[in-house]
Each structure stands twice: as structure tokens, then as C-alpha cells.
């Protein structure tokens, strides 16, 4: 697949007159089209709902676009819940899929009416204590253990993952929860991350649907929803075929008809908690080449760093790079594209073949729309960038300003040297 930027060099140059690089830019049109497709792909299921994984792209403007397509919020911390609340996503619009959860966050979620998705059996008591009694509707996260394999070789190792309950525990948990007054149940599981295959969701669905039938038959519990969580991935590299959400939706439909319908469970709602799939391709990091260095290797230094996008630094993840305006030039030069952190892993690309890069060239780093800005940190005193929305009408709208030194020093505001610090 030929990976193409969703914005032209001319448009970026225009935006740069107002907002200096580096910044993240998001494509409203792409976000809308994709959200609409997801909704259509699962329209066969009456209760279908996507709970957008807030951690992927925690920006109220972007989440509000998804809200127009029926999306709720999947949160895992108090601040994420606060954001959901602020944009009016409360009650059943919240899925709280947290782990290692502090008791007061369960209470906060419950006060908002959100659905608590328990990561562990020991949390039944914690929730009961924190909330006074168990909510009427609750969910449990399942981890079957072992290795999860798909035919194209993609797999993950749930047996090594900290999340979820064992088979034995989820049966026990449902039994206890029913005794304690829970009336409506959900099942959740997240077994593989960033799967670029149409097979993952249907295979996961089969595991969860069969579990649901067993839980219902053995414990006579009312299973209201099955949450396939996240994990539907995107093609970061040009050689990968993107997932087809319609094929995925039909794949889940088929398993639904094979497993749930014959068991008399034809009213179970399907939920998803996609993050990467909803936003990843529709965000890019825009950065300018500001230094070149010719030593043992050829380096291009840009004005962004791992603070703006840390997936390459922490996972060695591939992010495609387009030099804007040089889309059609041959990629004949081999570069390491680096940021300025005092960390050798701060490289957006290693040994990447690119067109000849001149200082002042603008680099478009693809697929930074999810787990991009949000993962950033402030190492080396680097400041986080602005987020800009490229609106459907072609205009650019600031949806988060860039950090200033004042933001960086804000937590010293209770000390007497603070005024000196922010004098600049
Ligand atoms: C991270 C996460 C997601 C989203 O994962 P993606 O890979 O972005 O789709 C969904 N649910 C939970 C519980 C998560 O932790």
C-alpha cells in the first residue's frame, strides 16, 4: 500500500505560519469516515457500541467527533473519567476497563453511573466497600492464559499478561456477583494488540461467546454484552494490508449466529473498545529538519523527539515518514532521523531510505493519531506539542495548545522560587 499524507505541504506551510512545529495534526474527514464504517459493519447487532479507548487520544474535540457516531468512552483512570464526564459521556456511555485500580476510582466511576469492568476477582469486595453495594450492571475481564494464535502467525501471550481473570475465577466471580445482587453481566477480553488481520475479532468472539453460553447455562446469569475490547490494528508499514472492518464485522456476525443464537442469546450486545483503529491513521506528527550530522552514520535531526511520539523509542516501532513535497523523489539516501533527547533510542527511524533531506524540509510522520501524543512525557524538560484538527472544510483548528515552560514548572508553584522560574 502506498502510504499517503492526508494533508499537502502547502496546507502545512500555511498552518506553520500560525503554529510552529512540531505539532500533531488530525484528519476530521478520515476519522468520520472510519467511525461511520465501524458502525455500519456492526449494524447487524442491535446493541452494538464502540467505547473509544480514551488513553489512545485523550482530546475532547476528537472524542466529540466520535460521539456523533454513537461512541462512548473506555476509561482506565480518574482523569480519563473526568474527561468523559466533561464531554457528557456518563452512565452507560462509560466503560471503566481499569486494572490495579484504586478503590476511590471505582467509586468515582460508579457515581457517574459508568459500567465497571472488573480486572480481578478480589475487586468484588473492593467495589462493594467503595460503592456501598455492587452496581446492578457489571462486567468481568477474562484471560484464558496460554498463547493466542491466528493463522497468519500473529499471536500474543495472554498467559504472561497481567490482565483479567482465569476461567475458574470468572465463574466464581459471576456466582458471587449474582448472589450480591448484580443483575446484568458483561464479559470482556483483550488478547492481542495491533492485529493486522481480519481474523482476530471473530476468533476472540468465538472464545467469549462459548464462555458466555457456559456461564449462562451453569449459573443462570443474564449476559447483556460481550466486549471485544481493542486490538484491531493498523498497517504501520507500507507492505501491510489494512484490516477490512466490514469483513471483521461479518466474521463476528457469523460466529454470533453459530454460537449465541442457538443458545437463545440473540439479544446480547457487542461492544468494542478500539483506540488505535479509530484514530491511528488519522493523526500525523509534523516536524522540521533542523540539523544534519555526518559521522559514522548520516543523521537528520528534527525538532520533534520521543516526547511527541515515543513508540519508536520504546518499542522500536516503525512509523512511515514522508518528506512533504518530495513524495515522488526516489528514496536513495539512508538516514537515522533523530530527536534531541539525551537518549540514543530517540530516533524516529533507523537506516531509513528517504529522498535527500535539506534543512527546513518538513517531515510527516504517519500513524501518530493513537498512542502518540498521549504517551508523551517531559524528559529533558521537553515540552509537549500542540494538536491541530484539519477540519472537513479544509480549515485548521487548534484543539490543544503546545506546552509552555510555565506548564512544565507548574508543580513548583507552591515554592518561593517559582516566580523566578517562569520569568522568561
Ligand atoms: C489500550 C486498551 C484498548 C485500546 O487498544 P487499541 O490497541 O488502541 O485498540 C482497549 N481496551 C483496553 C482495556 C485497553 O487497555
CSV table of C-alpha atoms and ligand atoms in Angstrom, one decimal:
chain,number,residue,atom,x,y,z
A,1,UNK,CA,0.0,0.0,0.0
A,2,UNK,CA,1.3,3.4,-0.9
A,3,UNK,CA,1.1,5.5,2.3
A,4,UNK,CA,0.0,9.0,1.5
A,5,UNK,CA,-0.3,12.0,3.8
A,6,UNK,CA,-3.8,13.3,4.3
A,7,UNK,CA,-2.6,16.9,4.1
A,8,UNK,CA,-0.5,18.8,1.5
A,9,UNK,CA,2.8,20.6,2.0
A,10,UNK,CA,1.1,23.9,1.1
A,11,UNK,CA,-1.5,23.5,3.8
A,12,UNK,CA,1.1,22.6,6.4
A,13,UNK,CA,3.2,25.7,5.4
A,14,UNK,CA,0.1,27.8,5.9
A,15,UNK,CA,-0.6,26.3,9.3
A,16,UNK,CA,3.1,26.7,10.3
A,17,UNK,CA,2.7,30.5,9.9
A,18,UNK,CA,0.4,30.4,13.0
A,19,UNK,CA,1.6,27.3,14.9
A,20,UNK,CA,5.3,26.3,14.9
A,21,UNK,CA,6.4,22.7,14.5
A,22,UNK,CA,6.4,20.2,16.0
A,23,UNK,CA,2.6,19.6,16.1
A,24,UNK,CA,0.2,16.7,15.7
A,25,UNK,CA,-2.4,17.1,13.1
A,26,UNK,CA,-5.7,15.1,12.8
A,27,UNK,CA,-7.9,14.4,9.8
A,28,UNK,CA,-11.5,15.0,10.6
A,29,UNK,CA,-12.8,13.5,7.4
A,30,UNK,CA,-10.8,10.3,7.9
A,31,UNK,CA,-12.0,10.0,11.5
A,32,UNK,CA,-15.6,10.4,10.5
A,33,UNK,CA,-15.5,8.0,7.5
A,34,UNK,CA,-13.8,5.3,9.6
A,35,UNK,CA,-16.2,5.7,12.6
A,36,UNK,CA,-19.2,5.5,10.2
A,37,UNK,CA,-17.8,2.3,8.6
A,38,UNK,CA,-17.3,0.7,12.0
A,39,UNK,CA,-20.9,1.5,12.9
A,40,UNK,CA,-22.2,0.1,9.6
A,41,UNK,CA,-20.0,-3.1,9.9
A,42,UNK,CA,-21.7,-4.0,13.2
A,43,UNK,CA,-25.2,-2.6,12.4
A,44,UNK,CA,-26.5,-6.2,12.3
A,45,UNK,CA,-26.2,-6.2,16.2
A,46,UNK,CA,-28.9,-4.1,17.8
A,47,UNK,CA,-26.9,-3.1,20.9
A,48,UNK,CA,-23.6,-2.5,19.3
A,49,UNK,CA,-21.4,0.2,20.8
A,50,UNK,CA,-17.9,1.3,20.5
A,51,UNK,CA,-16.3,2.7,23.7
A,52,UNK,CA,-13.3,4.7,22.4
A,53,UNK,CA,-10.2,3.9,24.4
A,54,UNK,CA,-9.6,7.4,25.7
A,55,UNK,CA,-5.9,6.7,26.5
A,56,UNK,CA,-5.2,6.4,22.8
A,57,UNK,CA,-6.1,10.0,22.0
A,58,UNK,CA,-7.4,11.9,25.1
A,59,UNK,CA,-8.6,15.0,23.3
A,60,UNK,CA,-12.3,16.1,24.0
A,61,UNK,CA,-12.6,17.7,20.5
A,62,UNK,CA,-11.6,14.4,18.8
A,63,UNK,CA,-13.7,12.2,21.1
A,64,UNK,CA,-16.7,14.5,20.5
A,65,UNK,CA,-16.5,13.7,16.8
A,66,UNK,CA,-16.7,10.0,17.6
A,67,UNK,CA,-19.6,10.7,20.0
A,68,UNK,CA,-21.6,11.7,16.9
A,69,UNK,CA,-21.3,8.2,15.7
A,70,UNK,CA,-22.6,6.7,18.9
A,71,UNK,CA,-19.3,6.1,20.6
A,72,UNK,CA,-18.9,6.1,24.4
A,73,UNK,CA,-15.6,6.3,26.4
A,74,UNK,CA,-13.5,3.5,27.6
A,75,UNK,CA,-11.6,4.9,30.6
A,76,UNK,CA,-9.0,3.4,33.0
A,77,UNK,CA,-8.2,6.2,35.4
A,78,UNK,CA,-9.9,9.0,37.3
A,79,UNK,CA,-8.6,11.7,34.9
A,80,UNK,CA,-9.9,9.8,31.9
A,81,UNK,CA,-13.3,9.5,33.7
A,82,UNK,CA,-13.2,13.3,34.4
A,83,UNK,CA,-12.7,13.9,30.7
A,84,UNK,CA,-15.6,11.6,29.8
A,85,UNK,CA,-17.8,13.4,32.3
A,86,UNK,CA,-16.9,16.8,30.9
A,87,UNK,CA,-17.9,15.9,27.4
A,88,UNK,CA,-21.2,14.5,28.7
A,89,UNK,CA,-20.4,10.8,28.4
A,90,UNK,CA,-21.8,9.4,31.7
A,91,UNK,CA,-23.9,6.4,32.7
A,92,UNK,CA,-23.8,3.6,30.1
A,93,UNK,CA,-21.6,5.8,27.9
A,94,UNK,CA,-18.7,4.9,30.2
A,95,UNK,CA,-16.8,1.6,30.3
A,96,UNK,CA,-14.3,1.5,33.1
A,97,UNK,CA,-11.7,-1.1,32.0
A,98,UNK,CA,-9.0,-0.4,34.5
A,99,UNK,CA,-6.5,-2.6,36.3
A,100,UNK,CA,-4.7,-2.3,39.6
A,101,UNK,CA,-7.5,0.1,40.4
A,102,UNK,CA,-7.5,2.4,43.4
A,103,UNK,CA,-10.8,1.9,45.4
A,104,UNK,CA,-11.8,5.6,45.1
A,105,UNK,CA,-11.7,5.4,41.3
A,106,UNK,CA,-14.3,2.6,41.4
A,107,UNK,CA,-16.5,4.9,43.5
A,108,UNK,CA,-15.9,7.8,41.1
A,109,UNK,CA,-17.0,5.7,38.2
A,110,UNK,CA,-20.0,4.4,40.0
A,111,UNK,CA,-21.1,7.9,40.9
A,112,UNK,CA,-21.0,8.7,37.2
A,113,UNK,CA,-23.1,5.6,36.5
A,114,UNK,CA,-20.3,4.1,34.4
A,115,UNK,CA,-20.0,0.3,33.8
A,116,UNK,CA,-17.3,-1.2,36.0
A,117,UNK,CA,-15.3,-3.9,34.2
A,118,UNK,CA,-13.5,-5.9,36.9
A,119,UNK,CA,-10.0,-6.9,36.2
A,120,UNK,CA,-9.8,-9.2,39.2
A,121,UNK,CA,-12.0,-11.3,41.5
A,122,UNK,CA,-10.6,-9.6,44.6
A,123,UNK,CA,-12.1,-6.4,43.4
A,124,UNK,CA,-15.6,-7.5,44.0
A,125,UNK,CA,-15.2,-6.8,47.7
A,126,UNK,CA,-13.3,-3.6,47.0
A,127,UNK,CA,-16.2,-2.3,44.8
A,128,UNK,CA,-18.8,-3.4,47.3
A,129,UNK,CA,-17.0,-1.5,50.1
A,130,UNK,CA,-16.2,1.6,48.0
A,131,UNK,CA,-19.7,1.9,46.5
A,132,UNK,CA,-21.8,0.6,49.4
A,133,UNK,CA,-23.2,-2.2,47.2
A,134,UNK,CA,-22.4,-3.7,43.8
A,135,UNK,CA,-23.9,-1.9,40.9
A,136,UNK,CA,-26.8,-3.7,39.0
A,137,UNK,CA,-24.7,-4.0,35.9
A,138,UNK,CA,-21.1,-5.2,35.9
A,139,UNK,CA,-18.5,-6.8,33.7
A,140,UNK,CA,-15.6,-9.0,34.2
A,141,UNK,CA,-12.3,-9.2,32.2
A,142,UNK,CA,-11.3,-12.7,31.1
A,143,UNK,CA,-7.8,-14.1,30.5
A,144,UNK,CA,-7.8,-17.7,29.2
A,145,UNK,CA,-4.0,-17.9,29.6
A,146,UNK,CA,-1.8,-19.8,27.2
A,147,UNK,CA,-0.9,-18.4,23.7
A,148,UNK,CA,-3.4,-16.9,21.3
A,149,UNK,CA,-2.5,-17.8,17.7
A,150,UNK,CA,-4.0,-16.7,14.4
A,151,UNK,CA,-3.3,-18.5,11.1
A,152,UNK,CA,-1.1,-15.7,9.7
A,153,UNK,CA,1.2,-16.2,12.7
A,154,UNK,CA,0.1,-13.1,14.7
A,155,UNK,CA,-0.1,-14.1,18.3
A,156,UNK,CA,0.2,-12.8,21.8
A,157,UNK,CA,0.8,-14.4,25.1
A,158,UNK,CA,-2.2,-13.9,27.4
A,159,UNK,CA,-0.6,-16.3,29.9
A,160,UNK,CA,2.1,-13.6,30.5
A,161,UNK,CA,-0.4,-10.7,30.7
A,162,UNK,CA,-1.3,-9.1,34.0
A,163,UNK,CA,-4.9,-8.6,32.9
A,164,UNK,CA,-8.1,-10.5,33.6
A,165,UNK,CA,-9.4,-13.5,35.5
A,166,UNK,CA,-8.8,-17.2,34.8
A,167,UNK,CA,-11.7,-19.4,33.7
A,168,UNK,CA,-12.2,-20.7,37.2
A,169,UNK,CA,-12.2,-17.2,38.6
A,170,UNK,CA,-14.7,-15.7,36.2
A,171,UNK,CA,-17.2,-18.5,37.0
A,172,UNK,CA,-16.6,-17.9,40.7
A,173,UNK,CA,-16.9,-14.1,40.3
A,174,UNK,CA,-20.2,-14.3,38.4
A,175,UNK,CA,-21.6,-16.6,41.0
A,176,UNK,CA,-20.6,-14.2,43.9
A,177,UNK,CA,-21.7,-11.1,42.0
A,178,UNK,CA,-25.1,-12.7,41.3
A,179,UNK,CA,-25.5,-13.5,45.0
A,180,UNK,CA,-24.6,-9.9,45.8
A,181,UNK,CA,-27.3,-8.5,43.6
A,182,UNK,CA,-25.8,-8.0,40.2
A,183,UNK,CA,-28.5,-8.4,37.5
A,184,UNK,CA,-26.8,-7.7,34.2
A,185,UNK,CA,-23.4,-9.1,33.2
A,186,UNK,CA,-20.8,-8.4,30.6
A,187,UNK,CA,-17.7,-10.3,29.5
A,188,UNK,CA,-14.5,-8.5,28.3
A,189,UNK,CA,-11.2,-9.7,27.0
A,190,UNK,CA,-8.2,-8.2,25.2
A,191,UNK,CA,-5.9,-10.9,24.0
A,192,UNK,CA,-3.8,-9.5,21.1
A,193,UNK,CA,-2.6,-6.0,20.4
A,194,UNK,CA,-2.4,-4.3,16.9
A,195,UNK,CA,-3.6,-7.3,14.9
A,196,UNK,CA,-3.4,-6.6,11.2
A,197,UNK,CA,-5.7,-9.4,10.2
A,198,UNK,CA,-9.5,-9.8,9.8
A,199,UNK,CA,-9.4,-13.0,11.8
A,200,UNK,CA,-8.6,-11.7,15.3
A,201,UNK,CA,-12.1,-10.4,16.4
A,202,UNK,CA,-14.0,-13.4,15.1
A,203,UNK,CA,-11.6,-15.8,16.8
A,204,UNK,CA,-11.8,-13.8,20.1
A,205,UNK,CA,-15.6,-13.7,19.7
A,206,UNK,CA,-15.8,-17.4,19.5
A,207,UNK,CA,-13.8,-17.8,22.7
A,208,UNK,CA,-16.0,-15.3,24.5
A,209,UNK,CA,-19.3,-16.4,23.0
A,210,UNK,CA,-18.7,-20.0,24.1
A,211,UNK,CA,-17.7,-18.8,27.5
A,212,UNK,CA,-20.9,-16.7,27.7
A,213,UNK,CA,-23.1,-19.7,26.8
A,214,UNK,CA,-21.4,-21.8,29.5
A,215,UNK,CA,-21.7,-19.1,32.1
A,216,UNK,CA,-25.4,-18.6,31.4
A,217,UNK,CA,-26.1,-22.4,31.4
A,218,UNK,CA,-24.2,-23.1,34.6
A,219,UNK,CA,-25.1,-20.0,36.6
A,220,UNK,CA,-28.3,-18.8,35.0
A,221,UNK,CA,-26.9,-15.2,34.7
A,222,UNK,CA,-28.3,-12.6,32.4
A,223,UNK,CA,-25.4,-11.8,29.9
A,224,UNK,CA,-26.2,-8.4,28.4
A,225,UNK,CA,-23.0,-7.6,26.5
A,226,UNK,CA,-19.7,-9.1,25.2
A,227,UNK,CA,-16.9,-6.6,24.9
A,228,UNK,CA,-14.3,-7.5,22.3
A,229,UNK,CA,-12.1,-4.6,23.6
A,230,UNK,CA,-9.2,-3.2,21.5
A,231,UNK,CA,-6.6,-4.8,19.4
A,232,UNK,CA,-7.8,-4.3,15.8
A,233,UNK,CA,-4.7,-2.8,14.3
A,234,UNK,CA,-3.5,-0.6,11.5
A,235,UNK,CA,-0.8,-1.1,8.8
A,236,UNK,CA,2.2,0.9,10.1
A,237,UNK,CA,4.4,-0.4,7.3
A,238,UNK,CA,3.7,0.1,3.6
A,239,UNK,CA,3.7,-3.7,2.9
A,240,UNK,CA,0.8,-4.4,5.3
A,241,UNK,CA,-2.8,-4.8,4.0
A,242,UNK,CA,-5.2,-2.8,6.1
A,243,UNK,CA,-8.0,-4.6,8.0
A,244,UNK,CA,-11.4,-4.6,6.4
A,245,UNK,CA,-13.8,-3.7,9.1
A,246,UNK,CA,-16.7,-5.0,7.1
A,247,UNK,CA,-15.1,-8.4,6.8
A,248,UNK,CA,-14.4,-8.3,10.5
A,249,UNK,CA,-18.0,-7.3,11.4
A,250,UNK,CA,-19.4,-10.1,9.2
A,251,UNK,CA,-16.9,-12.6,10.7
A,252,UNK,CA,-18.2,-11.7,14.2
A,253,UNK,CA,-21.8,-11.9,12.9
A,254,UNK,CA,-21.2,-15.5,11.6
A,255,UNK,CA,-19.8,-16.7,15.0
A,256,UNK,CA,-22.7,-14.9,16.7
A,257,UNK,CA,-25.2,-16.8,14.6
A,258,UNK,CA,-23.3,-20.1,15.2
A,259,UNK,CA,-22.8,-19.9,19.0
A,260,UNK,CA,-25.1,-17.3,20.6
A,261,UNK,CA,-28.3,-17.6,18.6
A,262,UNK,CA,-28.8,-21.3,19.0
A,263,UNK,CA,-28.2,-20.9,22.8
A,264,UNK,CA,-31.1,-18.4,22.9
A,265,UNK,CA,-28.8,-15.5,23.4
A,266,UNK,CA,-29.8,-13.5,20.3
A,267,UNK,CA,-30.1,-10.2,22.3
A,268,UNK,CA,-26.5,-9.9,23.5
A,269,UNK,CA,-24.9,-6.6,22.6
A,270,UNK,CA,-21.5,-6.5,21.1
A,271,UNK,CA,-19.2,-3.8,22.5
A,272,UNK,CA,-15.7,-2.7,21.3
A,273,UNK,CA,-13.0,-0.5,22.9
A,274,UNK,CA,-11.0,0.4,19.8
A,275,UNK,CA,-8.4,3.1,20.2
A,276,UNK,CA,-5.7,2.6,17.5
A,277,UNK,CA,-8.1,1.6,14.8
A,278,UNK,CA,-10.3,4.7,15.4
A,279,UNK,CA,-7.5,7.3,15.4
A,280,UNK,CA,-4.1,5.9,14.5
A,281,UNK,CA,-4.0,6.6,10.7
A,282,UNK,CA,-5.9,9.9,11.1
A,283,UNK,CA,-3.1,11.7,13.0
A,284,UNK,CA,0.4,12.6,12.0
A,285,UNK,CA,3.4,14.3,13.7
A,286,UNK,CA,4.7,17.2,11.7
A,287,UNK,CA,8.3,18.2,12.3
A,288,UNK,CA,11.0,20.2,10.6
A,289,UNK,CA,14.5,19.0,9.8
A,290,UNK,CA,16.8,21.4,11.8
A,291,UNK,CA,20.2,19.7,11.9
A,292,UNK,CA,22.3,17.3,9.8
A,293,UNK,CA,25.2,15.4,11.0
A,294,UNK,CA,27.7,13.2,9.1
A,295,UNK,CA,29.7,11.0,11.4
A,296,UNK,CA,29.7,7.2,11.5
A,297,UNK,CA,26.2,7.4,10.1
A,298,UNK,CA,24.1,10.0,8.3
A,299,UNK,CA,21.8,11.8,10.7
A,300,UNK,CA,18.9,14.2,10.2
A,301,UNK,CA,17.8,15.9,13.4
A,302,UNK,CA,14.2,17.1,13.6
A,303,UNK,CA,12.5,19.5,16.0
A,304,UNK,CA,10.3,16.7,17.4
A,305,UNK,CA,11.5,14.0,19.7
A,306,UNK,CA,10.3,10.9,21.6
A,307,UNK,CA,8.3,13.2,23.9
A,308,UNK,CA,6.0,13.8,20.9
A,309,UNK,CA,5.9,10.2,19.8
A,310,UNK,CA,7.6,7.6,21.8
A,311,UNK,CA,6.5,4.3,20.1
A,312,UNK,CA,9.8,4.1,18.0
A,313,UNK,CA,11.9,4.7,21.1
A,314,UNK,CA,10.2,2.3,23.4
A,315,UNK,CA,9.0,-0.5,21.0
A,316,UNK,CA,11.3,0.1,18.1
A,317,UNK,CA,8.0,0.6,16.3
A,318,UNK,CA,8.0,1.6,12.6
A,319,UNK,CA,6.4,4.8,11.6
A,320,UNK,CA,6.4,5.7,8.0
A,321,UNK,CA,7.9,9.0,7.1
A,322,UNK,CA,7.1,11.2,4.1
A,323,UNK,CA,9.2,14.2,3.3
A,324,UNK,CA,6.5,16.7,2.2
A,325,UNK,CA,6.9,17.9,-1.3
A,326,UNK,CA,9.3,15.1,-2.2
A,327,UNK,CA,6.7,12.3,-2.4
A,328,UNK,CA,7.8,11.4,-5.9
A,329,UNK,CA,11.5,11.6,-5.5
A,330,UNK,CA,13.5,8.4,-5.3
A,331,UNK,CA,14.4,7.2,-1.8
A,332,UNK,CA,18.2,7.0,-2.3
A,333,UNK,CA,19.6,8.3,0.9
A,334,UNK,CA,19.9,6.3,4.1
A,335,UNK,CA,19.3,8.3,7.3
A,336,UNK,CA,18.7,8.0,11.0
A,337,UNK,CA,16.0,10.5,11.8
A,338,UNK,CA,16.6,11.7,15.4
A,339,UNK,CA,15.1,13.8,18.1
A,340,UNK,CA,17.1,15.8,20.6
A,341,UNK,CA,16.7,13.7,23.8
A,342,UNK,CA,19.9,12.6,25.5
A,343,UNK,CA,18.9,9.0,24.8
A,344,UNK,CA,20.2,7.1,21.9
A,345,UNK,CA,16.8,5.4,21.4
A,346,UNK,CA,15.3,8.8,20.4
A,347,UNK,CA,15.2,8.0,16.7
A,348,UNK,CA,12.0,8.2,14.6
A,349,UNK,CA,13.7,6.0,12.0
A,350,UNK,CA,16.9,4.0,11.8
A,351,UNK,CA,18.6,3.3,8.4
A,352,UNK,CA,15.6,4.6,6.6
A,353,UNK,CA,15.8,5.1,2.8
A,354,UNK,CA,14.4,8.6,2.1
A,355,UNK,CA,14.7,11.3,-0.5
A,356,UNK,CA,17.6,13.7,0.0
A,357,UNK,CA,16.7,15.8,3.1
A,358,UNK,CA,17.6,19.5,3.2
A,359,UNK,CA,17.4,21.6,6.4
A,360,UNK,CA,13.9,23.2,6.6
A,361,UNK,CA,12.2,20.2,4.9
A,362,UNK,CA,9.0,19.2,6.6
A,363,UNK,CA,8.6,15.6,7.7
A,364,UNK,CA,5.2,13.9,8.0
A,365,UNK,CA,5.4,11.0,10.4
A,366,UNK,CA,2.5,8.7,9.7
A,367,UNK,CA,0.0,6.9,12.0
A,368,UNK,CA,0.7,9.1,15.1
A,369,UNK,CA,-3.0,9.6,15.8
A,370,UNK,CA,-3.3,6.9,18.6
A,371,UNK,CA,-0.8,6.2,21.4
A,372,UNK,CA,1.2,9.2,20.0
A,373,UNK,CA,0.7,12.5,21.8
A,374,UNK,CA,-0.9,10.7,24.7
A,375,UNK,CA,2.2,8.6,25.6
A,376,UNK,CA,4.4,11.7,25.7
A,377,UNK,CA,6.4,12.7,28.7
A,378,UNK,CA,8.6,15.6,29.6
A,379,UNK,CA,12.1,14.1,29.7
A,380,UNK,CA,15.0,16.6,29.2
A,381,UNK,CA,12.5,19.3,30.0
A,382,UNK,CA,11.0,18.9,26.5
A,383,UNK,CA,7.5,20.3,26.1
A,384,UNK,CA,4.6,18.6,24.5
A,385,UNK,CA,3.3,19.8,21.2
A,386,UNK,CA,0.1,21.3,20.0
A,387,UNK,CA,-2.7,19.3,18.5
A,388,UNK,CA,-4.4,20.7,15.4
A,389,UNK,CA,-7.6,19.4,13.6
A,390,UNK,CA,-7.7,19.6,9.9
A,391,UNK,CA,-11.4,20.2,9.5
A,392,UNK,CA,-13.6,18.8,6.8
A,393,UNK,CA,-13.9,22.2,5.2
A,394,UNK,CA,-10.1,22.4,4.9
A,395,UNK,CA,-9.5,24.9,7.8
A,396,UNK,CA,-7.2,24.2,10.7
A,397,UNK,CA,-8.3,24.4,14.2
A,398,UNK,CA,-6.2,24.4,17.4
A,399,UNK,CA,-7.5,21.7,19.7
A,400,UNK,CA,-4.7,21.7,22.2
A,401,UNK,CA,-2.1,24.4,22.6
A,402,UNK,CA,1.6,23.5,23.0
A,403,UNK,CA,3.0,23.4,26.5
A,404,UNK,CA,5.0,26.3,27.7
A,405,UNK,CA,7.7,26.4,30.3
A,406,UNK,CA,5.0,27.6,32.7
A,407,UNK,CA,3.2,24.2,32.3
A,408,UNK,CA,6.5,22.4,32.9
A,409,UNK,CA,7.2,24.3,36.1
A,410,UNK,CA,3.5,24.3,37.3
A,411,UNK,CA,4.1,21.8,40.1
A,412,UNK,CA,6.6,24.2,41.7
A,413,UNK,CA,4.0,26.9,42.1
A,414,UNK,CA,3.9,26.3,45.8
A,415,UNK,CA,7.6,27.2,46.3
A,416,UNK,CA,9.1,30.7,46.6
A,417,UNK,CA,11.5,30.3,43.6
A,418,UNK,CA,8.5,29.8,41.2
A,419,UNK,CA,8.2,33.4,40.1
A,420,UNK,CA,11.9,33.4,39.2
A,421,UNK,CA,11.5,30.2,37.2
A,422,UNK,CA,8.7,31.4,34.9
A,423,UNK,CA,10.1,35.0,34.4
A,424,UNK,CA,11.1,34.3,30.8
B,1,LIG,C1,-5.4,0.0,25.3
B,1,LIG,C2,-6.7,-0.6,25.5
B,1,LIG,C3,-7.7,-0.5,24.5
B,1,LIG,C4,-7.4,0.0,23.1
B,1,LIG,O1,-6.4,-0.7,22.5
B,1,LIG,P1,-6.1,-0.4,20.9
B,1,LIG,O2,-4.9,-1.3,20.7
B,1,LIG,O3,-5.7,1.0,20.9
B,1,LIG,O4,-7.3,-0.7,20.1
B,1,LIG,C5,-8.9,-1.0,24.8
B,1,LIG,N1,-9.2,-1.6,25.9
B,1,LIG,C6,-8.4,-1.6,27.0
B,1,LIG,C7,-8.8,-2.2,28.3
B,1,LIG,C8,-7.1,-1.1,26.8
B,1,LIG,O5,-6.2,-1.2,27.8
